[in-house]
Coordinates of C-alpha atoms in Angstrom, one line a residue:
M252 CA 19.5 -88.2 -79.5
P253 CA 16.9 -88.5 -82.4
G254 CA 14.2 -85.8 -82.1
G255 CA 16.5 -83.4 -80.3
S256 CA 17.2 -79.7 -81.1
V257 CA 20.3 -77.7 -81.8
N258 CA 21.3 -74.1 -82.7
L259 CA 24.1 -73.5 -85.2
T260 CA 25.6 -70.0 -85.1
C261 CA 27.6 -68.5 -87.9
V262 CA 29.5 -65.2 -87.6
A263 CA 31.3 -63.5 -90.4
V264 CA 33.3 -60.1 -90.2
G265 CA 34.6 -57.9 -93.0
A266 CA 34.5 -54.5 -94.8
P267 CA 32.0 -54.2 -96.1
M268 CA 30.0 -56.5 -93.6
P269 CA 28.9 -59.6 -95.4
Y270 CA 25.4 -61.2 -95.5
V271 CA 25.2 -64.7 -93.9
K272 CA 23.0 -67.6 -95.0
W273 CA 22.7 -71.3 -94.2
M274 CA 22.5 -74.1 -96.8
M275 CA 22.1 -77.9 -96.5
G276 CA 23.6 -79.4 -99.7
A277 CA 22.0 -77.4 -102.6
E278 CA 19.0 -76.4 -100.4
E279 CA 18.8 -72.8 -99.3
L280 CA 17.8 -72.6 -95.7
T281 CA 17.8 -68.8 -95.5
K282 CA 15.6 -66.7 -97.9
E283 CA 17.5 -64.2 -99.9
D284 CA 15.5 -61.3 -98.7
E285 CA 16.0 -62.3 -95.1
M286 CA 19.8 -62.8 -95.0
P287 CA 21.1 -61.0 -91.8
V288 CA 24.4 -59.1 -91.8
G289 CA 27.4 -60.6 -89.9
R290 CA 25.6 -63.2 -87.9
N291 CA 23.0 -66.0 -88.5
V292 CA 21.6 -68.6 -86.1
L293 CA 20.1 -71.7 -87.6
E294 CA 17.5 -73.3 -85.3
L295 CA 17.1 -77.0 -85.8
S296 CA 14.4 -79.0 -84.1
N297 CA 13.2 -82.7 -84.2
V298 CA 16.5 -83.7 -85.7
V299 CA 16.3 -87.4 -86.7
R300 CA 19.4 -87.9 -89.0
S301 CA 22.9 -86.7 -89.3
A302 CA 23.7 -84.1 -91.9
N303 CA 26.2 -81.4 -93.0
Y304 CA 25.2 -77.7 -92.8
T305 CA 27.1 -75.0 -94.8
C306 CA 27.3 -71.3 -93.7
V307 CA 28.0 -68.9 -96.6
A308 CA 29.1 -65.3 -96.2
I309 CA 28.7 -62.9 -99.2
S310 CA 29.9 -59.4 -99.8
S311 CA 31.0 -57.3 -102.7
L312 CA 34.5 -58.7 -102.2
G313 CA 33.3 -62.3 -102.8
M314 CA 31.9 -65.4 -101.0
I315 CA 33.4 -67.7 -98.4
E316 CA 31.8 -70.7 -96.7
A317 CA 32.3 -73.1 -93.7
T318 CA 30.6 -76.5 -92.9
A319 CA 29.2 -77.7 -89.6
Q320 CA 28.4 -81.4 -89.0
V321 CA 25.4 -82.4 -87.0
T322 CA 25.5 -86.0 -85.8
V323 CA 22.5 -87.8 -84.4
K324 CA 23.4 -90.5 -81.9
A325 CA 20.9 -93.0 -80.7
L326 CA 20.6 -96.0 -78.3
P327 CA 21.8 -99.2 -80.0
K328 CA 19.4 -101.5 -81.7
P329 CA 18.8 -105.0 -80.3
P330 CA 21.4 -107.6 -81.3
I331 CA 20.1 -110.0 -84.0
D332 CA 20.5 -113.7 -84.9
L333 CA 20.9 -114.9 -81.2
V334 CA 21.6 -118.6 -81.3
V335 CA 22.4 -121.3 -78.7
T336 CA 25.4 -123.1 -80.0
E337 CA 26.4 -125.4 -77.2
T338 CA 24.9 -126.8 -74.0
T339 CA 26.3 -128.8 -71.1
A340 CA 24.4 -129.8 -67.9
T341 CA 25.3 -126.5 -66.2
S342 CA 26.2 -124.1 -69.1
V343 CA 24.9 -122.6 -72.3
T344 CA 27.0 -121.0 -75.1
L345 CA 25.4 -118.1 -77.0
T346 CA 26.3 -116.3 -80.2
W347 CA 24.8 -113.3 -81.9
D348 CA 25.3 -110.4 -84.4
S349 CA 25.6 -106.8 -83.3
G350 CA 22.8 -105.5 -85.5
N351 CA 24.3 -102.0 -85.3
S352 CA 26.3 -100.0 -87.8
E353 CA 27.6 -97.7 -85.1
P354 CA 30.2 -98.9 -82.5
V355 CA 28.8 -100.8 -79.5
S356 CA 30.7 -100.4 -76.2
Y357 CA 29.7 -103.9 -74.8
Y358 CA 26.8 -106.3 -74.4
G359 CA 24.6 -107.5 -71.6
I360 CA 23.2 -111.1 -71.4
Q361 CA 19.9 -111.5 -69.5
Y362 CA 18.5 -115.0 -68.5
R363 CA 16.0 -116.7 -66.2
A364 CA 14.3 -120.0 -65.9
A365 CA 11.7 -120.4 -68.7
G366 CA 8.2 -119.4 -67.4
A367 CA 9.5 -117.7 -64.4
E368 CA 7.9 -114.2 -63.5
G369 CA 10.8 -112.8 -61.5
P370 CA 13.6 -110.5 -62.8
F371 CA 16.2 -111.6 -65.2
Q372 CA 19.7 -112.4 -64.0
E373 CA 22.3 -110.4 -66.0
V374 CA 25.9 -110.7 -67.2
D375 CA 27.2 -107.3 -67.9
G376 CA 30.3 -106.1 -69.8
V377 CA 30.5 -108.8 -72.4
A378 CA 33.0 -107.6 -75.1
T379 CA 32.4 -110.3 -77.7
T380 CA 29.5 -111.7 -79.6
R381 CA 30.1 -115.2 -78.1
Y382 CA 29.6 -116.0 -74.5
S383 CA 29.1 -119.1 -72.2
I384 CA 26.9 -118.8 -69.1
G385 CA 27.7 -121.2 -66.3
G386 CA 26.2 -122.1 -63.0
L387 CA 22.9 -123.2 -64.4
S388 CA 20.7 -126.1 -63.1
P389 CA 20.9 -129.4 -65.0
F390 CA 18.1 -130.4 -67.3
S391 CA 16.4 -127.0 -66.9
E392 CA 14.9 -124.7 -69.6
Y393 CA 16.1 -121.1 -69.6
A394 CA 15.2 -118.0 -71.7
F395 CA 18.1 -115.8 -72.8
R396 CA 18.2 -112.4 -74.5
V397 CA 21.0 -109.9 -75.3
L398 CA 21.2 -106.1 -75.4
A399 CA 23.8 -103.7 -76.7
V400 CA 25.2 -100.7 -74.8
N401 CA 26.9 -97.6 -76.3
S402 CA 28.0 -94.2 -75.0
I403 CA 24.3 -93.0 -75.0
G404 CA 23.0 -95.9 -72.9
R405 CA 21.5 -99.4 -73.0
G406 CA 19.5 -100.5 -75.9
A407 CA 16.3 -102.7 -76.0
P408 CA 17.0 -106.5 -75.6
S409 CA 16.7 -108.9 -78.4
E410 CA 14.0 -111.5 -78.8
A411 CA 14.4 -114.3 -76.2
V412 CA 15.6 -117.7 -77.2
R413 CA 15.1 -120.8 -75.0
A414 CA 17.4 -123.7 -74.3
R415 CA 17.4 -126.7 -72.0
T416 CA 20.7 -127.7 -70.2
G417 CA 21.9 -131.2 -70.4
E418 CA 21.3 -134.2 -68.0
Q419 CA 23.3 -135.2 -65.1
A420 CA 23.1 -138.0 -62.6
P421 CA 20.6 -137.3 -59.9
S422 CA 22.1 -135.2 -57.0
S423 CA 19.6 -136.4 -54.4
P424 CA 18.2 -139.8 -53.5
P425 CA 14.6 -141.1 -53.7
R426 CA 12.5 -139.7 -50.9
R427 CA 10.2 -141.4 -48.3
V428 CA 11.4 -144.9 -48.9
Q429 CA 9.2 -147.5 -47.2
A430 CA 9.3 -151.3 -47.1
R431 CA 6.9 -153.9 -45.6
M432 CA 6.6 -157.7 -45.9
L433 CA 4.0 -159.2 -48.2
S434 CA 4.9 -162.7 -47.1
A435 CA 7.7 -164.3 -45.1
S436 CA 10.1 -164.0 -48.1
T437 CA 8.7 -161.1 -50.3
M438 CA 8.8 -157.4 -49.4
L439 CA 7.1 -154.4 -51.1
V440 CA 9.4 -151.4 -51.5
Q441 CA 7.8 -147.8 -52.2
W442 CA 9.4 -144.4 -52.7
E443 CA 9.0 -141.0 -54.1
P444 CA 11.1 -139.4 -56.9
P445 CA 14.3 -137.5 -55.9
E446 CA 14.0 -133.7 -55.5
E447 CA 16.8 -133.1 -57.8
P448 CA 16.6 -135.7 -60.7
N449 CA 18.8 -133.6 -63.0
G450 CA 17.2 -135.4 -66.0
L451 CA 14.8 -138.0 -66.9
V452 CA 14.8 -140.7 -64.4
R453 CA 15.2 -144.0 -66.3
G454 CA 14.9 -146.3 -63.4
Y455 CA 15.7 -147.2 -59.8
R456 CA 18.0 -149.6 -58.2
V457 CA 17.1 -151.3 -54.9
Y458 CA 20.0 -152.5 -52.8
Y459 CA 19.5 -154.8 -49.8
T460 CA 21.5 -156.9 -47.5
P461 CA 21.4 -158.8 -44.2
D462 CA 24.8 -157.3 -43.3
S463 CA 24.8 -153.4 -43.6
R464 CA 28.5 -153.3 -42.8
R465 CA 29.4 -154.6 -46.2
P466 CA 30.1 -152.0 -49.0
L467 CA 27.1 -151.1 -51.2
S468 CA 28.7 -152.8 -54.2
A469 CA 28.5 -156.1 -52.2
W470 CA 24.7 -155.7 -51.6
H471 CA 22.1 -157.5 -53.5
K472 CA 20.8 -155.3 -56.4
H473 CA 17.2 -155.2 -57.8
N474 CA 16.7 -153.0 -60.8
T475 CA 13.4 -151.6 -61.8
D476 CA 11.9 -149.1 -64.3
A477 CA 10.8 -145.6 -63.5
G478 CA 7.9 -146.7 -61.4
L479 CA 7.7 -145.9 -57.7
L480 CA 7.3 -149.3 -56.2
T481 CA 8.7 -152.9 -56.7
T482 CA 8.7 -156.3 -55.0
V483 CA 11.8 -158.1 -53.8
G484 CA 11.5 -161.9 -53.3
S485 CA 13.6 -164.9 -52.2
L486 CA 14.4 -163.3 -48.9
L487 CA 15.4 -165.4 -45.9
P488 CA 12.8 -165.6 -43.1
G489 CA 13.5 -164.2 -39.7
I490 CA 16.3 -161.9 -41.0
T491 CA 16.5 -158.1 -40.7
Y492 CA 17.5 -156.6 -44.0
S493 CA 19.0 -153.2 -44.7
L494 CA 17.7 -151.5 -47.8
R495 CA 18.7 -148.4 -49.9
V496 CA 17.3 -147.1 -53.2
L497 CA 18.9 -144.9 -55.8
A498 CA 17.7 -143.3 -59.1
F499 CA 19.5 -143.1 -62.3
T500 CA 19.4 -141.1 -65.6
A501 CA 21.1 -141.7 -68.9
V502 CA 24.2 -140.1 -67.4
G503 CA 24.5 -142.2 -64.3
D504 CA 23.4 -143.2 -60.8
G505 CA 22.5 -140.7 -58.1
P506 CA 23.2 -141.1 -54.4
P507 CA 21.5 -143.9 -52.5
S508 CA 18.7 -143.2 -49.9
P509 CA 19.4 -143.5 -46.2
T510 CA 19.4 -147.0 -44.9
I511 CA 16.1 -148.4 -43.7
Q512 CA 15.5 -151.9 -42.3
V513 CA 12.8 -154.5 -42.6
K514 CA 12.3 -157.7 -40.6
T515 CA 11.3 -160.8 -42.7
Q516 CA 8.6 -161.8 -40.3
Q517 CA 5.1 -161.7 -41.7
G518 CA 2.8 -159.5 -39.7
V519 CA 5.5 -157.5 -38.1
P520 CA 5.2 -153.7 -39.0
A521 CA 7.7 -152.1 -41.2
Q522 CA 10.2 -149.6 -40.0
P523 CA 8.6 -146.2 -39.8
A524 CA 9.5 -144.1 -42.8
D525 CA 10.6 -140.5 -43.1
F526 CA 11.2 -140.2 -39.4
Q527 CA 11.9 -136.5 -38.6
A528 CA 12.3 -134.4 -35.5
E529 CA 11.9 -130.6 -35.2
A530 CA 12.2 -128.3 -32.1
E531 CA 9.0 -126.4 -31.5
S532 CA 10.4 -124.5 -28.4
D533 CA 12.9 -124.6 -25.7
T534 CA 11.1 -127.5 -24.1
R535 CA 9.2 -129.1 -27.0
I536 CA 10.3 -131.3 -29.9
Q537 CA 7.8 -132.7 -32.5
L538 CA 8.4 -136.0 -34.2
S539 CA 6.7 -137.0 -37.4
W540 CA 6.7 -140.0 -39.8
L541 CA 4.7 -141.6 -42.5
L542 CA 1.8 -143.7 -41.3
P543 CA 2.1 -146.9 -43.5
P544 CA -1.1 -148.3 -45.2
Q545 CA -2.2 -151.8 -44.6
E546 CA -0.2 -152.2 -41.5
R547 CA -2.0 -153.5 -38.4
I548 CA -0.1 -151.3 -35.9
V549 CA -1.4 -151.4 -32.4
K550 CA 1.3 -149.2 -30.7
Y551 CA 4.4 -147.1 -31.4
E552 CA 7.4 -147.4 -29.2
L553 CA 9.6 -144.3 -28.9
V554 CA 13.0 -144.3 -27.1
Y555 CA 14.9 -141.0 -26.6
W556 CA 17.7 -139.7 -24.5
A557 CA 19.8 -136.6 -24.1
A558 CA 23.1 -136.8 -25.9
E559 CA 24.9 -135.6 -22.8
D560 CA 23.4 -138.5 -20.8
E561 CA 23.1 -141.6 -23.0
G562 CA 22.7 -143.9 -20.0
Q563 CA 19.4 -142.3 -19.1
Q564 CA 17.1 -143.5 -21.8
H565 CA 13.3 -142.8 -21.8
K566 CA 10.6 -145.0 -23.4
V567 CA 7.2 -143.8 -24.4
T568 CA 4.4 -146.0 -25.9
F569 CA 1.4 -144.5 -27.7
D570 CA -1.4 -145.3 -30.0
P571 CA -1.0 -145.3 -33.8
T572 CA -0.5 -141.7 -35.2
S573 CA 1.8 -139.9 -37.6
S574 CA 3.3 -137.4 -35.1
Y575 CA 4.1 -137.1 -31.4
T576 CA 5.3 -134.2 -29.3
L577 CA 7.7 -134.5 -26.5
E578 CA 7.4 -131.9 -23.7
D579 CA 9.2 -130.8 -20.6
L580 CA 12.6 -131.2 -22.2
K581 CA 15.7 -129.3 -21.3
P582 CA 16.4 -126.1 -23.2
D583 CA 19.4 -126.1 -25.7
T584 CA 19.9 -129.8 -25.4
L585 CA 20.5 -132.3 -28.1
Y586 CA 18.2 -135.4 -28.0
H587 CA 18.4 -138.6 -29.9
F588 CA 15.3 -140.6 -31.0
Q589 CA 14.4 -144.1 -32.3
L590 CA 11.0 -145.2 -33.2
A591 CA 9.5 -148.7 -33.9
A592 CA 6.0 -149.9 -34.6
R593 CA 4.3 -152.9 -32.9
S594 CA 1.6 -155.2 -34.1
E595 CA 0.0 -158.3 -32.5
M596 CA 2.8 -160.3 -34.1
G597 CA 5.6 -158.3 -32.5
V598 CA 7.8 -155.2 -32.7
G599 CA 9.2 -154.1 -36.1
V600 CA 12.6 -152.7 -36.7
S601 CA 13.5 -149.4 -35.1
T602 CA 14.4 -146.4 -37.2
P603 CA 18.0 -145.2 -37.4
T604 CA 18.7 -142.7 -34.7
I605 CA 17.9 -139.1 -35.5
E606 CA 18.5 -136.0 -33.4
A607 CA 17.1 -132.5 -32.7
R608 CA 18.1 -129.9 -30.3
T609 CA 15.6 -127.8 -28.3
A610 CA 15.7 -124.2 -28.7
Q611 CA 17.7 -121.9 -26.4
S612 CA 16.0 -120.2 -23.5
T613 CA 17.0 -117.6 -21.0
P614 CA 19.4 -118.8 -18.3
S615 CA 17.6 -120.3 -15.3
A616 CA 20.5 -119.4 -12.8
P617 CA 22.4 -116.1 -12.3
P618 CA 26.1 -115.7 -12.6
Q619 CA 27.9 -117.3 -9.6
K620 CA 30.5 -116.0 -7.1
V621 CA 29.6 -112.4 -7.6
T622 CA 32.1 -110.2 -5.7
C623 CA 32.6 -106.4 -5.6
V624 CA 35.8 -104.5 -4.6
S625 CA 36.1 -100.9 -4.3
T626 CA 39.1 -99.7 -6.5
G627 CA 38.8 -96.0 -5.8
S628 CA 36.5 -93.3 -4.4
T629 CA 34.4 -93.5 -7.6
T630 CA 35.0 -96.9 -9.0
V631 CA 34.1 -100.5 -8.1
R632 CA 35.3 -103.7 -9.8
V633 CA 32.5 -106.4 -10.1
S634 CA 33.6 -110.0 -10.8
W635 CA 31.7 -113.2 -11.4
V636 CA 31.7 -116.7 -13.0
P637 CA 29.2 -117.9 -15.6
P638 CA 26.0 -119.7 -14.5
P639 CA 26.3 -123.5 -14.1
A640 CA 26.4 -125.2 -17.5
A641 CA 23.1 -127.0 -16.9
S642 CA 21.4 -123.7 -16.2
R643 CA 22.7 -121.7 -19.1
N644 CA 20.0 -123.0 -21.5
G645 CA 22.0 -121.7 -24.5
V646 CA 25.1 -119.9 -25.3
I647 CA 25.8 -117.0 -23.0
T648 CA 26.1 -113.9 -25.3
Q649 CA 26.5 -111.1 -22.8
Y650 CA 26.2 -109.9 -19.3
S651 CA 24.6 -106.9 -17.6
V652 CA 25.4 -105.3 -14.3
A653 CA 22.9 -103.2 -12.4
Y654 CA 23.7 -101.0 -9.4
E655 CA 22.0 -98.5 -7.1
A656 CA 23.1 -96.4 -4.2
V657 CA 21.8 -97.4 -0.7
D658 CA 22.4 -93.8 0.4
G659 CA 23.7 -90.8 -1.4
E660 CA 22.1 -88.2 -3.7
D661 CA 21.4 -90.5 -6.7
R662 CA 19.2 -93.4 -5.6
G663 CA 18.2 -94.4 -9.2
R664 CA 18.9 -97.9 -10.6
H665 CA 21.6 -98.0 -13.3
V666 CA 22.4 -100.8 -15.7
V667 CA 25.5 -101.5 -17.8
E668 CA 24.3 -103.4 -20.8
S669 CA 26.0 -105.5 -23.5
I670 CA 29.1 -106.6 -21.6
G671 CA 30.8 -109.2 -23.8
R672 CA 30.6 -112.8 -23.0
E673 CA 34.4 -113.0 -22.7
H674 CA 34.3 -110.7 -19.6
S675 CA 34.3 -112.1 -16.1
S676 CA 34.7 -108.6 -14.5
W677 CA 33.6 -105.0 -15.1
D678 CA 34.6 -101.7 -13.6
L679 CA 31.7 -99.4 -12.5
V680 CA 32.9 -95.8 -12.9
G681 CA 31.5 -92.4 -12.0
L682 CA 30.2 -93.5 -8.6
E683 CA 29.6 -91.3 -5.6
K684 CA 32.5 -91.1 -3.1
W685 CA 32.1 -93.1 0.1
T686 CA 28.8 -94.4 -0.8
E687 CA 27.3 -97.9 -0.4
Y688 CA 25.9 -99.6 -3.4
R689 CA 23.9 -102.7 -4.2
V690 CA 25.1 -104.6 -7.3
W691 CA 23.5 -107.3 -9.3
V692 CA 24.7 -109.3 -12.3
R693 CA 22.6 -111.3 -14.9
A694 CA 23.6 -113.4 -17.9
H695 CA 21.9 -113.2 -21.3
T696 CA 21.4 -115.6 -24.2
D697 CA 20.0 -114.7 -27.6
V698 CA 16.5 -115.2 -26.1
G699 CA 17.0 -112.8 -23.2
P700 CA 18.3 -112.2 -19.8
G701 CA 18.3 -114.7 -16.9
P702 CA 17.6 -114.0 -13.2
E703 CA 19.7 -111.4 -11.3
S704 CA 22.3 -112.5 -8.8
S705 CA 21.7 -111.8 -5.1
P706 CA 22.6 -108.1 -4.4
V707 CA 26.2 -107.6 -3.2
L708 CA 26.9 -104.5 -1.0
V709 CA 30.1 -102.6 -1.6
R710 CA 31.2 -99.1 -0.5
T711 CA 33.4 -96.8 -2.6
D712 CA 36.7 -95.6 -1.0
E713 CA 37.1 -92.5 1.1
D714 CA 38.3 -89.2 -0.4
V715 CA 39.0 -85.8 1.1
P716 CA 35.8 -83.8 1.9
S717 CA 34.7 -81.6 -0.9
G718 CA 32.7 -79.4 1.3
P719 CA 33.8 -77.3 4.3
P720 CA 32.5 -77.5 7.8
R721 CA 29.2 -75.4 8.2
K722 CA 28.1 -72.6 10.6
V723 CA 31.6 -71.7 11.6
E724 CA 31.4 -69.1 14.5
V725 CA 34.4 -67.4 16.3
E726 CA 34.0 -65.3 19.5
P727 CA 36.6 -63.7 21.7
L728 CA 36.8 -65.1 25.2
N729 CA 39.5 -62.7 26.6
S730 CA 42.5 -60.9 25.6
T731 CA 44.5 -64.1 24.6
A732 CA 41.8 -66.6 23.6
V733 CA 38.8 -67.1 21.2
H734 CA 36.1 -69.7 21.0
V735 CA 35.5 -71.5 17.7
S736 CA 32.4 -73.7 16.9
W737 CA 31.1 -75.5 13.8
K738 CA 29.0 -78.3 12.4
L739 CA 29.8 -81.2 10.0
P740 CA 30.1 -80.7 6.2
V741 CA 26.9 -81.5 4.4
P742 CA 26.8 -85.4 4.2
S743 CA 27.1 -85.7 0.4
K744 CA 30.4 -83.8 0.6
Q745 CA 32.0 -85.6 3.5
H746 CA 33.4 -88.5 1.3
G747 CA 34.4 -90.6 4.3
Q748 CA 34.5 -90.8 8.0
I749 CA 35.4 -87.4 9.5
R750 CA 38.4 -88.2 11.8
G751 CA 39.0 -84.7 12.9
Y752 CA 39.3 -81.0 12.0
Q753 CA 42.1 -78.6 11.5
V754 CA 41.5 -75.1 12.9
T755 CA 44.0 -72.7 11.2
Y756 CA 44.5 -69.1 12.4
V757 CA 46.8 -66.3 11.3
R758 CA 47.4 -62.8 12.6
L759 CA 46.2 -59.9 10.4
E760 CA 47.6 -56.4 10.0
N761 CA 45.7 -54.0 7.8
G762 CA 43.7 -57.0 6.5
E763 CA 46.9 -58.8 5.4
P764 CA 48.4 -62.0 7.0
R765 CA 51.4 -61.5 9.0
G766 CA 53.6 -64.4 10.0
P767 CA 52.9 -68.2 9.3
P768 CA 49.5 -69.7 9.9
I769 CA 49.1 -71.8 12.9
I770 CA 47.2 -75.1 12.9
Q771 CA 45.3 -76.6 15.8
D772 CA 44.3 -80.2 15.3
V773 CA 41.1 -81.3 16.8
M774 CA 41.0 -85.1 16.6
L775 CA 37.8 -87.0 17.2
A776 CA 37.5 -90.1 19.3
E777 CA 36.4 -93.2 17.5
A778 CA 32.9 -92.9 19.0
Q779 CA 32.6 -89.5 17.2
W780 CA 33.3 -90.9 13.7
R781 CA 29.6 -91.3 13.0
P782 CA 28.1 -88.2 14.6
E783 CA 24.7 -86.8 14.2
E784 CA 24.4 -84.2 11.5
S785 CA 23.2 -81.6 14.0
E786 CA 26.1 -82.1 16.4
D787 CA 28.2 -79.1 17.4
Y788 CA 32.0 -79.1 17.6
E789 CA 34.1 -76.5 19.3
T790 CA 37.6 -75.7 20.4
T791 CA 39.4 -72.8 22.1
I792 CA 42.4 -71.0 20.6
S793 CA 44.6 -69.6 23.3
G794 CA 48.0 -67.9 23.6
L795 CA 47.0 -65.1 21.3
T796 CA 48.1 -61.4 21.5
P797 CA 45.8 -58.9 23.1
E798 CA 44.0 -56.4 20.9
T799 CA 45.0 -58.3 17.7
T800 CA 42.9 -59.3 14.8
Y801 CA 42.9 -62.9 13.6
S802 CA 41.7 -64.9 10.6
V803 CA 40.2 -68.3 11.4
T804 CA 39.3 -71.2 9.1
V805 CA 38.2 -74.8 9.7
A806 CA 38.6 -77.9 7.5
A807 CA 37.5 -81.5 8.1
Y808 CA 39.7 -84.4 7.2
T809 CA 39.4 -88.1 6.5
T810 CA 42.1 -90.7 6.2
K811 CA 42.7 -89.4 2.7
G812 CA 43.6 -85.9 3.9
D813 CA 42.3 -82.4 4.4
G814 CA 39.1 -81.2 2.7
A815 CA 37.9 -77.8 1.8
R816 CA 38.3 -74.9 4.2
S817 CA 35.5 -72.7 5.5
K818 CA 35.5 -69.0 4.6
P819 CA 37.8 -67.1 6.9
K820 CA 36.2 -65.6 10.1
I821 CA 37.7 -62.4 11.4
V822 CA 38.0 -61.9 15.2
A823 CA 39.8 -59.5 17.5
T824 CA 41.0 -60.3 21.0
T825 CA 40.2 -57.9 23.7
G826 CA 42.5 -55.5 25.6
A827 CA 44.6 -56.9 28.5
G828 CA 42.5 -55.3 31.2
E829 CA 39.1 -56.2 29.8

């Protein structure tokens, strides 16, 4: 880069060792009395141009030299002679000269609308000095500039040049077309220019007909200059005419405006112009139109209906104004509207039907037919159908399922969010065993959630008890029998209805079991399936051997099987004569 620094090192070896100096052309860069032996470093700073530097080694044997080239590389200069050589309605062709003696990697073209303050759009990687930029707006002025790029980076852009694209036919119709009767046979037509004229509007064409079913080419045509109003005469009295207006440039005609209608009855108001509808909320739609001048309107008559129920039309009459808000509409519902003005002479022509949809709301009804089925000791399947169509108030986007234990250790409320709209069931997992739950379901739109369904009660399936019976006690009764007593497992570890207990005992010799364990089944009567927590249970093991040691354990069981066993209790029977 210009202004940079570099060190050049020259090393020479020989016998005797040579002196070393630097030269640039004929200029000595090392003083004769300062020449070092064997090695010389030339420090260059603020280098602004390329040059060759010569290292010279001198001894009694002679002189040798070597040359080092220092090249200064810079950012490219701006291209020159930027010219617009061709324009169309949507493109501009540019040519330019490089303006650089060193190679250029490629060019970038920057452009934006003339007078705009925003950033330039850019076309990068242009390999030639001629390029066409497309996608421009018709009849619009742009500023263009070009920059060069080399291995160092991007250079400064050239001076900008301006060019205007060519004309096209208008791409939009005249706006806010209005018509009213000046007499029984003459009407006044007014409009505003099109939003996208794409050139200089040379004039307008007014098409009108008593039969709007005919093609536009068969309508009557009235040409006018670039003004924004005209009169059309020789109309038949007592007829409703359809009317459309288009603009044209030197290139051609633009699209015609939407059809409006006017009744050739003097004193009857014109059709309301620029009739528009816009939803303000899920229950409100605002209607607006142009309030015509010099019209003796006494009332407006609005007819509207829901698209899903065309047979139920509503009519509203109100004083002259340029807007009206309908309230208490149904959310997410498409409505149709027609508006007409009334004077003392009668009702004018109604507008063409326009439509607007109220915004979505939250559902006003919950999902229907919610059912819950236990699918395991820790899982429940929840099923539902969507809310009724009339209560959805929008597109159902997701569901959520809430649940909480009626009993059990965890009484907190849990919610599963973001269940996709395609689902009609969901599996709740990780629940407590043999626990009753309340379950709710709600539907959501983009606006939010609707009401919850009524709670549904469901109990998870039984499982084997995970806890042993408590407070197991074993006492000898005599030489051949022992008494065993216990209490229920803790409630949270019963996991079902305790149907009975298995009392297991085995003979011990020197602390080790001898022989097979024997199981004594203590079945509970149905009345005992829901006992009090403090209730005691007992049994007697008989037929034992006198003066013998036994290990006794107790386990509760449900319909799913045996649960955890208590810690062994050691007991010894008494002697035969005791």
